[in-house]
Amino acid sequence: MKIYEARTAPNPRRVRMFLAEKGIDMEYVQLDLAGGDNLAETMRSKNVTTKIPFLELDDGTCIGESMAICRYFEETHPDRPLLGTTPLQKAQVEMWQRRVEFYFFLAVGMCFQHTTGYFKDRMTPVPAWGEECGKNAVAFLDTLEQHLAENTYLCGDYFSAADITLLCALDFARVVKIKLQDQHANLKRWYELVSSRESAKA
Amino acid sequence: MKIYEARTAPNPRRVRMFLAEKGIDMEYVQLDLAGGDNLAETMRSKNVTTKIPFLELDDGTCIGESMAICRYFEETHPDRPLLGTTPLQKAQVEMWQRRVEFYFFLAVGMCFQHTTGYFKDRMTPVPAWGEECGKNAVAFLDTLEQHLAENTYLCGDYFSAADITLLCALDFARVVKIKLQDQHANLKRWYELVSSRESAKA
């Protein structure tokens, strides 16, 4: 099996880090997004949204969407669970994973796409929306700061896929100049803890 | 336990339909979103994002995000699984659920918020972005139409939470005048099949 990705994009890093935590070796195929590799018909037939990363199984079945790929490996490699163990913990991981995705990662991504015009050959940038997304992403950091004042990781003492999503989103946020500030003492403590994991180099 | 929601909003319907499929009875507490019930400090302390629905367990623990609530009940009530059974099927449900969410439901929701100004007291509408989202949502219907030409449900013969998300999103899309058209024969066939389920009335 193999994963099609682009090394510098933030979503593929989530999957690489997830697999590194589980000790799963993987073949990675690099696609040049700016050059449109992912838009080619051969790729579109494997992965209709043309988004990366996507996983191709040995029988040719393809799975797109980062969290769907993670879900697959959580099920096939249940050791070192990253999506929770009890019903409540599984729900909490899903909750924080999605909160980080919708209110921070997605906002950062749209800020990048709409203010830089990086993909303007394949979408219509709306700069005013990009600026609004940047403000919303920054505002959500205060929510996370408050939550991490009382939690080691996003889900209490349990390191999970939600932390992976936040780390990858925070590192990517630098491209739109969103960084942790002095008032984010707990986020900075969390960042040191999570970014020092071996898997963060994946 | 109880779920805080608003009867006419699309996300709570996803959860009600999911619970109806599983035969789970639930107490629902209605919040007046336009009146700002969800923004009150008592609600914010339970659910920091102020989004609905959210679940309050009997011990006071709260779970926000529709899919996190569904995940909780999938784990506590595994009969009649709606999030898949095998690793591959679980990944496929997650994949289609997320595709429908990101490329259709979210686009419809932003089209509504940014073109109508419904929540303009608590966000900054960007009408040009709302219009763009409407176009993107309509375009994604063609992707779904193509997929449903070869699949009974979004995940083959398996009715899943992904179908629930699409039904609730499609019904909500009427508020921004996005409806199935003549070229959507397979989507219409799918819509008849899914909307005729007893749970669709939930």
Coordinates of N, CA and C in Angstrom, one line a residue, chain A residues 9 54 65 84 105 132 150-151 155 162 175:
Chain A
A9 N 2.8 20.0 2.8 CA 1.4 20.3 3.2 C 1.0 19.8 4.6
F54 N -4.1 10.7 0.2 CA -5.0 9.6 0.1 C -4.2 8.3 0.1
E65 N -9.2 11.6 2.7 CA -9.5 12.3 3.9 C -8.6 11.8 5.0
G84 N -8.8 7.1 21.1 CA -9.6 6.8 22.3 C -9.8 5.3 22.6
F105 N -7.8 24.9 12.3 CA -7.0 24.4 11.1 C -7.7 24.9 9.8
E132 N -10.8 37.5 7.6 CA -11.7 37.2 8.7 C -11.4 35.8 9.3
E150 N -6.1 23.5 32.2 CA -6.6 22.4 33.1 C -6.4 21.0 32.5
N151 N -5.7 21.0 31.4 CA -5.5 19.7 30.7 C -4.1 19.6 30.2
C155 N -7.2 16.1 25.4 CA -8.1 15.1 26.1 C -7.5 14.7 27.4
A162 N -6.1 14.3 18.3 CA -6.5 15.7 18.4 C -5.3 16.6 18.5
V175 N 2.7 30.3 8.2 CA 2.7 30.8 6.8 C 1.8 32.0 6.7

